[in-house]
Amino acid sequence: MENSLKELIGLLSVGHKEEVRIGAIDLLTGLTVGKDEKKKVCEQGSVLVDALITCLKDKNETLAIKSQTALVNLTSEEEIVVLLMKSSIVQVLNDIVEGLPKSSERFPLIIALLCNLSRHGDHSPEIVKSESLLKRLFEEYMNDPIDKSGEKSLEHFPSLMMNLAQNEDGRNYLKANKEKLIPILITLFQSP
């Protein structure tokens, strides 16, 4: 399986046709769901992370969204989180959100990804440092309509804030931005 995984990851590189890359990311994302398969995928380490970050930054929206899904699934594993932080994933996400239109369908997955990264407390300071990223996510959350089920599509945002609060840098950030947090808490309590 290891060789076929390496080949699959190789198909994500820029030199291949878009449909080949999308097919490869579909297959890879499928392998990030099962526990045993995910472990094998994670063993690909930095080669895997580099390939997924390349897809994440790609102009092809489908490829970028699918790579976000794979990363959300993989960030339950500590070793992938460590590799992502070494690869400046927070800066990559900051650059991505700067170019996104309002209410882009990429926001829920970006927040879910940051939520997973911030679960590992020692990475929270890195997230907090990226104030422009958090500012944009605050804005998106406040403008995000509540759907028929009473949920916002950016439902992971309060969890992200709670994760950041586990760390001193995070608490300082939240204290400094409490005027933004109050309306978020109000919308949370108002939702059914």
JSON list of C-alpha atoms in Angstrom, two decimals:
[
{"chain": "A", "resi": 1, "resn": "MET", "atom": "CA", "xyz": [0.00, 0.00, 0.00]},
{"chain": "A", "resi": 2, "resn": "GLU", "atom": "CA", "xyz": [2.89, 2.36, 0.80]},
{"chain": "A", "resi": 3, "resn": "ASN", "atom": "CA", "xyz": [4.11, 2.48, -2.81]},
{"chain": "A", "resi": 4, "resn": "SER", "atom": "CA", "xyz": [0.63, 3.06, -4.17]},
{"chain": "A", "resi": 5, "resn": "LEU", "atom": "CA", "xyz": [0.14, 5.86, -1.61]},
{"chain": "A", "resi": 6, "resn": "LYS", "atom": "CA", "xyz": [3.38, 7.50, -2.77]},
{"chain": "A", "resi": 7, "resn": "GLU", "atom": "CA", "xyz": [2.17, 7.27, -6.36]},
{"chain": "A", "resi": 8, "resn": "LEU", "atom": "CA", "xyz": [-1.21, 8.71, -5.38]},
{"chain": "A", "resi": 9, "resn": "ILE", "atom": "CA", "xyz": [0.43, 11.66, -3.59]},
{"chain": "A", "resi": 10, "resn": "GLY", "atom": "CA", "xyz": [2.67, 12.13, -6.64]},
{"chain": "A", "resi": 11, "resn": "LEU", "atom": "CA", "xyz": [-0.46, 12.62, -8.77]},
{"chain": "A", "resi": 12, "resn": "LEU", "atom": "CA", "xyz": [-1.33, 15.72, -6.73]},
{"chain": "A", "resi": 13, "resn": "SER", "atom": "CA", "xyz": [1.66, 17.64, -8.09]},
{"chain": "A", "resi": 14, "resn": "VAL", "atom": "CA", "xyz": [1.22, 20.65, -10.36]},
{"chain": "A", "resi": 15, "resn": "GLY", "atom": "CA", "xyz": [2.53, 18.88, -13.47]},
{"chain": "A", "resi": 16, "resn": "HIS", "atom": "CA", "xyz": [-0.55, 16.65, -13.77]},
{"chain": "A", "resi": 17, "resn": "LYS", "atom": "CA", "xyz": [-3.88, 17.50, -15.41]},
{"chain": "A", "resi": 18, "resn": "GLU", "atom": "CA", "xyz": [-6.53, 19.01, -13.14]},
{"chain": "A", "resi": 19, "resn": "GLU", "atom": "CA", "xyz": [-8.90, 16.03, -13.50]},
{"chain": "A", "resi": 20, "resn": "VAL", "atom": "CA", "xyz": [-6.07, 13.64, -12.51]},
{"chain": "A", "resi": 21, "resn": "ARG", "atom": "CA", "xyz": [-5.23, 15.76, -9.44]},
{"chain": "A", "resi": 22, "resn": "ILE", "atom": "CA", "xyz": [-8.91, 15.98, -8.42]},
{"chain": "A", "resi": 23, "resn": "GLY", "atom": "CA", "xyz": [-9.33, 12.21, -8.83]},
{"chain": "A", "resi": 24, "resn": "ALA", "atom": "CA", "xyz": [-6.22, 11.64, -6.70]},
{"chain": "A", "resi": 25, "resn": "ILE", "atom": "CA", "xyz": [-7.38, 14.00, -3.92]},
{"chain": "A", "resi": 26, "resn": "ASP", "atom": "CA", "xyz": [-10.80, 12.26, -3.93]},
{"chain": "A", "resi": 27, "resn": "LEU", "atom": "CA", "xyz": [-9.13, 8.89, -3.39]},
{"chain": "A", "resi": 28, "resn": "LEU", "atom": "CA", "xyz": [-6.77, 10.27, -0.76]},
{"chain": "A", "resi": 29, "resn": "THR", "atom": "CA", "xyz": [-9.60, 11.98, 1.15]},
{"chain": "A", "resi": 30, "resn": "GLY", "atom": "CA", "xyz": [-11.48, 8.68, 1.19]},
{"chain": "A", "resi": 31, "resn": "LEU", "atom": "CA", "xyz": [-8.46, 7.10, 2.86]},
{"chain": "A", "resi": 32, "resn": "THR", "atom": "CA", "xyz": [-8.42, 9.75, 5.62]},
{"chain": "A", "resi": 33, "resn": "VAL", "atom": "CA", "xyz": [-11.73, 8.53, 7.05]},
{"chain": "A", "resi": 34, "resn": "GLY", "atom": "CA", "xyz": [-10.97, 4.98, 8.25]},
{"chain": "A", "resi": 35, "resn": "LYS", "atom": "CA", "xyz": [-8.67, 4.68, 11.29]},
{"chain": "A", "resi": 36, "resn": "ASP", "atom": "CA", "xyz": [-6.21, 2.13, 9.81]},
{"chain": "A", "resi": 37, "resn": "GLU", "atom": "CA", "xyz": [-6.08, 3.79, 6.39]},
{"chain": "A", "resi": 38, "resn": "LYS", "atom": "CA", "xyz": [-5.57, 7.22, 7.98]},
{"chain": "A", "resi": 39, "resn": "LYS", "atom": "CA", "xyz": [-2.59, 5.86, 9.95]},
{"chain": "A", "resi": 40, "resn": "LYS", "atom": "CA", "xyz": [-0.98, 4.65, 6.70]},
{"chain": "A", "resi": 41, "resn": "VAL", "atom": "CA", "xyz": [-1.65, 8.01, 5.03]},
{"chain": "A", "resi": 42, "resn": "CYS", "atom": "CA", "xyz": [-0.11, 9.88, 7.99]},
{"chain": "A", "resi": 43, "resn": "GLU", "atom": "CA", "xyz": [3.06, 7.77, 7.65]},
{"chain": "A", "resi": 44, "resn": "GLN", "atom": "CA", "xyz": [3.76, 9.65, 4.39]},
{"chain": "A", "resi": 45, "resn": "GLY", "atom": "CA", "xyz": [4.68, 12.62, 6.61]},
{"chain": "A", "resi": 46, "resn": "SER", "atom": "CA", "xyz": [6.08, 15.80, 5.08]},
{"chain": "A", "resi": 47, "resn": "VAL", "atom": "CA", "xyz": [5.65, 14.56, 1.48]},
{"chain": "A", "resi": 48, "resn": "LEU", "atom": "CA", "xyz": [1.90, 14.29, 2.16]},
{"chain": "A", "resi": 49, "resn": "VAL", "atom": "CA", "xyz": [1.72, 17.65, 3.95]},
{"chain": "A", "resi": 50, "resn": "ASP", "atom": "CA", "xyz": [3.64, 19.48, 1.20]},
{"chain": "A", "resi": 51, "resn": "ALA", "atom": "CA", "xyz": [1.38, 17.99, -1.50]},
{"chain": "A", "resi": 52, "resn": "LEU", "atom": "CA", "xyz": [-1.80, 18.95, 0.38]},
{"chain": "A", "resi": 53, "resn": "ILE", "atom": "CA", "xyz": [-0.58, 22.51, 1.03]},
{"chain": "A", "resi": 54, "resn": "THR", "atom": "CA", "xyz": [0.22, 22.87, -2.69]},
{"chain": "A", "resi": 55, "resn": "CYS", "atom": "CA", "xyz": [-3.38, 21.80, -3.48]},
{"chain": "A", "resi": 56, "resn": "LEU", "atom": "CA", "xyz": [-4.73, 24.09, -0.77]},
{"chain": "A", "resi": 57, "resn": "LYS", "atom": "CA", "xyz": [-3.14, 27.09, -2.48]},
{"chain": "A", "resi": 58, "resn": "ASP", "atom": "CA", "xyz": [-4.27, 26.03, -5.97]},
{"chain": "A", "resi": 59, "resn": "LYS", "atom": "CA", "xyz": [-6.49, 28.33, -8.04]},
{"chain": "A", "resi": 60, "resn": "ASN", "atom": "CA", "xyz": [-8.78, 25.38, -8.81]},
{"chain": "A", "resi": 61, "resn": "GLU", "atom": "CA", "xyz": [-11.52, 25.74, -6.17]},
{"chain": "A", "resi": 62, "resn": "THR", "atom": "CA", "xyz": [-12.55, 22.06, -6.28]},
{"chain": "A", "resi": 63, "resn": "LEU", "atom": "CA", "xyz": [-9.00, 20.87, -5.67]},
{"chain": "A", "resi": 64, "resn": "ALA", "atom": "CA", "xyz": [-8.48, 23.40, -2.87]},
{"chain": "A", "resi": 65, "resn": "ILE", "atom": "CA", "xyz": [-11.74, 22.50, -1.07]},
{"chain": "A", "resi": 66, "resn": "LYS", "atom": "CA", "xyz": [-11.07, 18.76, -1.32]},
{"chain": "A", "resi": 67, "resn": "SER", "atom": "CA", "xyz": [-7.56, 19.21, 0.09]},
{"chain": "A", "resi": 68, "resn": "GLN", "atom": "CA", "xyz": [-9.06, 21.19, 3.01]},
{"chain": "A", "resi": 69, "resn": "THR", "atom": "CA", "xyz": [-11.40, 18.26, 3.73]},
{"chain": "A", "resi": 70, "resn": "ALA", "atom": "CA", "xyz": [-8.44, 15.83, 3.75]},
{"chain": "A", "resi": 71, "resn": "LEU", "atom": "CA", "xyz": [-6.50, 18.15, 6.09]},
{"chain": "A", "resi": 72, "resn": "VAL", "atom": "CA", "xyz": [-9.47, 18.50, 8.48]},
{"chain": "A", "resi": 73, "resn": "ASN", "atom": "CA", "xyz": [-9.64, 14.68, 8.67]},
{"chain": "A", "resi": 74, "resn": "LEU", "atom": "CA", "xyz": [-5.88, 14.30, 9.13]},
{"chain": "A", "resi": 75, "resn": "THR", "atom": "CA", "xyz": [-5.43, 16.98, 11.82]},
{"chain": "A", "resi": 76, "resn": "SER", "atom": "CA", "xyz": [-6.85, 14.64, 14.45]},
{"chain": "A", "resi": 77, "resn": "GLU", "atom": "CA", "xyz": [-3.31, 13.20, 14.35]},
{"chain": "A", "resi": 78, "resn": "GLU", "atom": "CA", "xyz": [-0.64, 15.08, 16.34]},
{"chain": "A", "resi": 79, "resn": "GLU", "atom": "CA", "xyz": [2.21, 14.32, 13.92]},
{"chain": "A", "resi": 80, "resn": "ILE", "atom": "CA", "xyz": [0.32, 15.91, 11.00]},
{"chain": "A", "resi": 81, "resn": "VAL", "atom": "CA", "xyz": [-0.47, 18.99, 13.11]},
{"chain": "A", "resi": 82, "resn": "VAL", "atom": "CA", "xyz": [3.25, 19.38, 13.98]},
{"chain": "A", "resi": 83, "resn": "LEU", "atom": "CA", "xyz": [4.26, 19.07, 10.30]},
{"chain": "A", "resi": 84, "resn": "LEU", "atom": "CA", "xyz": [1.59, 21.59, 9.25]},
{"chain": "A", "resi": 85, "resn": "MET", "atom": "CA", "xyz": [2.75, 24.11, 11.83]},
{"chain": "A", "resi": 86, "resn": "LYS", "atom": "CA", "xyz": [6.35, 23.67, 10.63]},
{"chain": "A", "resi": 87, "resn": "SER", "atom": "CA", "xyz": [5.06, 24.38, 7.10]},
{"chain": "A", "resi": 88, "resn": "SER", "atom": "CA", "xyz": [3.54, 27.71, 8.27]},
{"chain": "A", "resi": 89, "resn": "ILE", "atom": "CA", "xyz": [-0.04, 26.53, 7.70]},
{"chain": "A", "resi": 90, "resn": "VAL", "atom": "CA", "xyz": [-1.47, 29.52, 9.62]},
{"chain": "A", "resi": 91, "resn": "GLN", "atom": "CA", "xyz": [0.27, 31.96, 7.24]},
{"chain": "A", "resi": 92, "resn": "VAL", "atom": "CA", "xyz": [-0.93, 29.89, 4.26]},
{"chain": "A", "resi": 93, "resn": "LEU", "atom": "CA", "xyz": [-4.54, 30.10, 5.54]},
{"chain": "A", "resi": 94, "resn": "ASN", "atom": "CA", "xyz": [-4.12, 33.84, 6.18]},
{"chain": "A", "resi": 95, "resn": "ASP", "atom": "CA", "xyz": [-3.01, 34.36, 2.56]},
{"chain": "A", "resi": 96, "resn": "ILE", "atom": "CA", "xyz": [-5.93, 32.25, 1.32]},
{"chain": "A", "resi": 97, "resn": "VAL", "atom": "CA", "xyz": [-8.65, 34.12, 3.26]},
{"chain": "A", "resi": 98, "resn": "GLU", "atom": "CA", "xyz": [-7.34, 37.47, 2.02]},
{"chain": "A", "resi": 99, "resn": "GLY", "atom": "CA", "xyz": [-8.34, 36.48, -1.51]},
{"chain": "A", "resi": 100, "resn": "LEU", "atom": "CA", "xyz": [-11.69, 34.85, -0.69]},
{"chain": "A", "resi": 101, "resn": "PRO", "atom": "CA", "xyz": [-15.03, 36.50, -1.46]},
{"chain": "A", "resi": 102, "resn": "LYS", "atom": "CA", "xyz": [-17.56, 36.98, 1.35]},
{"chain": "A", "resi": 103, "resn": "SER", "atom": "CA", "xyz": [-19.41, 33.81, 2.39]},
{"chain": "A", "resi": 104, "resn": "SER", "atom": "CA", "xyz": [-17.05, 31.58, 0.39]},
{"chain": "A", "resi": 105, "resn": "GLU", "atom": "CA", "xyz": [-17.78, 27.89, 0.90]},
{"chain": "A", "resi": 106, "resn": "ARG", "atom": "CA", "xyz": [-14.14, 27.50, 1.97]},
{"chain": "A", "resi": 107, "resn": "PHE", "atom": "CA", "xyz": [-14.65, 29.32, 5.29]},
{"chain": "A", "resi": 108, "resn": "PRO", "atom": "CA", "xyz": [-16.35, 26.48, 7.25]},
{"chain": "A", "resi": 109, "resn": "LEU", "atom": "CA", "xyz": [-13.48, 24.09, 6.43]},
{"chain": "A", "resi": 110, "resn": "ILE", "atom": "CA", "xyz": [-10.81, 26.70, 7.20]},
{"chain": "A", "resi": 111, "resn": "ILE", "atom": "CA", "xyz": [-12.38, 27.25, 10.62]},
{"chain": "A", "resi": 112, "resn": "ALA", "atom": "CA", "xyz": [-12.69, 23.48, 11.21]},
{"chain": "A", "resi": 113, "resn": "LEU", "atom": "CA", "xyz": [-9.01, 23.09, 10.30]},
{"chain": "A", "resi": 114, "resn": "LEU", "atom": "CA", "xyz": [-7.92, 25.89, 12.66]},
{"chain": "A", "resi": 115, "resn": "CYS", "atom": "CA", "xyz": [-10.15, 24.39, 15.34]},
{"chain": "A", "resi": 116, "resn": "ASN", "atom": "CA", "xyz": [-8.28, 21.07, 15.03]},
{"chain": "A", "resi": 117, "resn": "LEU", "atom": "CA", "xyz": [-4.89, 22.83, 15.04]},
{"chain": "A", "resi": 118, "resn": "SER", "atom": "CA", "xyz": [-5.80, 24.85, 18.15]},
{"chain": "A", "resi": 119, "resn": "ARG", "atom": "CA", "xyz": [-6.80, 21.73, 20.09]},
{"chain": "A", "resi": 120, "resn": "HIS", "atom": "CA", "xyz": [-3.09, 21.19, 20.55]},
{"chain": "A", "resi": 121, "resn": "GLY", "atom": "CA", "xyz": [-2.59, 24.05, 23.03]},
{"chain": "A", "resi": 122, "resn": "ASP", "atom": "CA", "xyz": [1.01, 24.89, 22.24]},
{"chain": "A", "resi": 123, "resn": "HIS", "atom": "CA", "xyz": [0.01, 25.87, 18.69]},
{"chain": "A", "resi": 124, "resn": "SER", "atom": "CA", "xyz": [-2.55, 28.46, 19.81]},
{"chain": "A", "resi": 125, "resn": "PRO", "atom": "CA", "xyz": [0.00, 31.33, 20.09]},
{"chain": "A", "resi": 126, "resn": "GLU", "atom": "CA", "xyz": [0.83, 30.91, 16.39]},
{"chain": "A", "resi": 127, "resn": "ILE", "atom": "CA", "xyz": [-2.87, 31.21, 15.48]},
{"chain": "A", "resi": 128, "resn": "VAL", "atom": "CA", "xyz": [-3.36, 34.23, 17.75]},
{"chain": "A", "resi": 129, "resn": "LYS", "atom": "CA", "xyz": [-0.40, 36.00, 16.11]},
{"chain": "A", "resi": 130, "resn": "SER", "atom": "CA", "xyz": [-2.28, 36.00, 12.82]},
{"chain": "A", "resi": 131, "resn": "GLU", "atom": "CA", "xyz": [-4.67, 38.79, 13.78]},
{"chain": "A", "resi": 132, "resn": "SER", "atom": "CA", "xyz": [-5.77, 39.57, 10.22]},
{"chain": "A", "resi": 133, "resn": "LEU", "atom": "CA", "xyz": [-6.86, 35.94, 9.76]},
{"chain": "A", "resi": 134, "resn": "LEU", "atom": "CA", "xyz": [-8.91, 35.92, 12.97]},
{"chain": "A", "resi": 135, "resn": "LYS", "atom": "CA", "xyz": [-10.37, 39.36, 12.17]},
{"chain": "A", "resi": 136, "resn": "ARG", "atom": "CA", "xyz": [-11.64, 38.08, 8.82]},
{"chain": "A", "resi": 137, "resn": "LEU", "atom": "CA", "xyz": [-13.10, 34.95, 10.44]},
{"chain": "A", "resi": 138, "resn": "PHE", "atom": "CA", "xyz": [-14.85, 37.10, 13.08]},
{"chain": "A", "resi": 139, "resn": "GLU", "atom": "CA", "xyz": [-16.43, 39.15, 10.28]},
{"chain": "A", "resi": 140, "resn": "GLU", "atom": "CA", "xyz": [-17.52, 36.05, 8.38]},
{"chain": "A", "resi": 141, "resn": "TYR", "atom": "CA", "xyz": [-19.04, 34.50, 11.50]},
{"chain": "A", "resi": 142, "resn": "MET", "atom": "CA", "xyz": [-21.04, 37.63, 12.35]},
{"chain": "A", "resi": 143, "resn": "ASN", "atom": "CA", "xyz": [-22.40, 37.85, 8.77]},
{"chain": "A", "resi": 144, "resn": "ASP", "atom": "CA", "xyz": [-23.11, 34.12, 8.54]},
{"chain": "A", "resi": 145, "resn": "PRO", "atom": "CA", "xyz": [-26.87, 33.52, 8.44]},
{"chain": "A", "resi": 146, "resn": "ILE", "atom": "CA", "xyz": [-28.41, 30.90, 10.72]},
{"chain": "A", "resi": 147, "resn": "ASP", "atom": "CA", "xyz": [-29.91, 28.12, 8.58]},
{"chain": "A", "resi": 148, "resn": "LYS", "atom": "CA", "xyz": [-33.20, 26.21, 9.03]},
{"chain": "A", "resi": 149, "resn": "SER", "atom": "CA", "xyz": [-31.64, 23.79, 11.53]},
{"chain": "A", "resi": 150, "resn": "GLY", "atom": "CA", "xyz": [-30.69, 26.75, 13.73]},
{"chain": "A", "resi": 151, "resn": "GLU", "atom": "CA", "xyz": [-26.99, 26.27, 12.93]},
{"chain": "A", "resi": 152, "resn": "LYS", "atom": "CA", "xyz": [-24.54, 28.64, 11.35]},
{"chain": "A", "resi": 153, "resn": "SER", "atom": "CA", "xyz": [-22.42, 27.13, 8.60]},
{"chain": "A", "resi": 154, "resn": "LEU", "atom": "CA", "xyz": [-19.43, 28.42, 10.59]},
{"chain": "A", "resi": 155, "resn": "GLU", "atom": "CA", "xyz": [-20.53, 26.42, 13.66]},
{"chain": "A", "resi": 156, "resn": "HIS", "atom": "CA", "xyz": [-16.92, 25.55, 14.62]},
{"chain": "A", "resi": 157, "resn": "PHE", "atom": "CA", "xyz": [-15.99, 29.19, 15.25]},
{"chain": "A", "resi": 158, "resn": "PRO", "atom": "CA", "xyz": [-17.07, 29.27, 18.95]},
{"chain": "A", "resi": 159, "resn": "SER", "atom": "CA", "xyz": [-15.13, 26.01, 19.49]},
{"chain": "A", "resi": 160, "resn": "LEU", "atom": "CA", "xyz": [-12.06, 27.66, 17.98]},
{"chain": "A", "resi": 161, "resn": "MET", "atom": "CA", "xyz": [-12.43, 30.56, 20.44]},
{"chain": "A", "resi": 162, "resn": "MET", "atom": "CA", "xyz": [-12.81, 28.11, 23.35]},
{"chain": "A", "resi": 163, "resn": "ASN", "atom": "CA", "xyz": [-9.69, 26.21, 22.26]},
{"chain": "A", "resi": 164, "resn": "LEU", "atom": "CA", "xyz": [-7.71, 29.45, 22.09]},
{"chain": "A", "resi": 165, "resn": "ALA", "atom": "CA", "xyz": [-8.87, 30.30, 25.61]},
{"chain": "A", "resi": 166, "resn": "GLN", "atom": "CA", "xyz": [-6.98, 27.24, 26.96]},
{"chain": "A", "resi": 167, "resn": "ASN", "atom": "CA", "xyz": [-3.71, 29.09, 26.41]},
{"chain": "A", "resi": 168, "resn": "GLU", "atom": "CA", "xyz": [-2.44, 32.34, 27.94]},
{"chain": "A", "resi": 169, "resn": "ASP", "atom": "CA", "xyz": [-1.74, 33.99, 24.57]},
{"chain": "A", "resi": 170, "resn": "GLY", "atom": "CA", "xyz": [-5.21, 33.00, 23.45]},
{"chain": "A", "resi": 171, "resn": "ARG", "atom": "CA", "xyz": [-6.83, 34.39, 26.61]},
{"chain": "A", "resi": 172, "resn": "ASN", "atom": "CA", "xyz": [-4.99, 37.70, 26.15]},
{"chain": "A", "resi": 173, "resn": "TYR", "atom": "CA", "xyz": [-6.21, 37.89, 22.56]},
{"chain": "A", "resi": 174, "resn": "LEU", "atom": "CA", "xyz": [-9.80, 37.15, 23.58]},
{"chain": "A", "resi": 175, "resn": "LYS", "atom": "CA", "xyz": [-9.69, 39.73, 26.39]},
{"chain": "A", "resi": 176, "resn": "ALA", "atom": "CA", "xyz": [-8.40, 42.36, 23.95]},
{"chain": "A", "resi": 177, "resn": "ASN", "atom": "CA", "xyz": [-11.26, 41.52, 21.56]},
{"chain": "A", "resi": 178, "resn": "LYS", "atom": "CA", "xyz": [-14.07, 41.00, 24.04]},
{"chain": "A", "resi": 179, "resn": "GLU", "atom": "CA", "xyz": [-16.30, 43.59, 22.32]},
{"chain": "A", "resi": 180, "resn": "LYS", "atom": "CA", "xyz": [-16.32, 41.29, 19.26]},
{"chain": "A", "resi": 181, "resn": "LEU", "atom": "CA", "xyz": [-16.95, 38.18, 21.34]},
{"chain": "A", "resi": 182, "resn": "ILE", "atom": "CA", "xyz": [-20.07, 39.42, 23.14]},
{"chain": "A", "resi": 183, "resn": "PRO", "atom": "CA", "xyz": [-22.28, 39.43, 19.98]},
{"chain": "A", "resi": 184, "resn": "ILE", "atom": "CA", "xyz": [-20.97, 35.93, 19.16]},
{"chain": "A", "resi": 185, "resn": "LEU", "atom": "CA", "xyz": [-21.98, 34.66, 22.59]},
{"chain": "A", "resi": 186, "resn": "ILE", "atom": "CA", "xyz": [-25.40, 36.31, 22.18]},
{"chain": "A", "resi": 187, "resn": "THR", "atom": "CA", "xyz": [-25.99, 34.59, 18.81]},
{"chain": "A", "resi": 188, "resn": "LEU", "atom": "CA", "xyz": [-24.94, 31.28, 20.38]},
{"chain": "A", "resi": 189, "resn": "PHE", "atom": "CA", "xyz": [-27.42, 31.59, 23.24]},
{"chain": "A", "resi": 190, "resn": "GLN", "atom": "CA", "xyz": [-30.19, 32.69, 20.87]},
{"chain": "A", "resi": 191, "resn": "SER", "atom": "CA", "xyz": [-29.84, 29.71, 18.56]},
{"chain": "A", "resi": 192, "resn": "PRO", "atom": "CA", "xyz": [-32.34, 26.93, 19.34]}
]
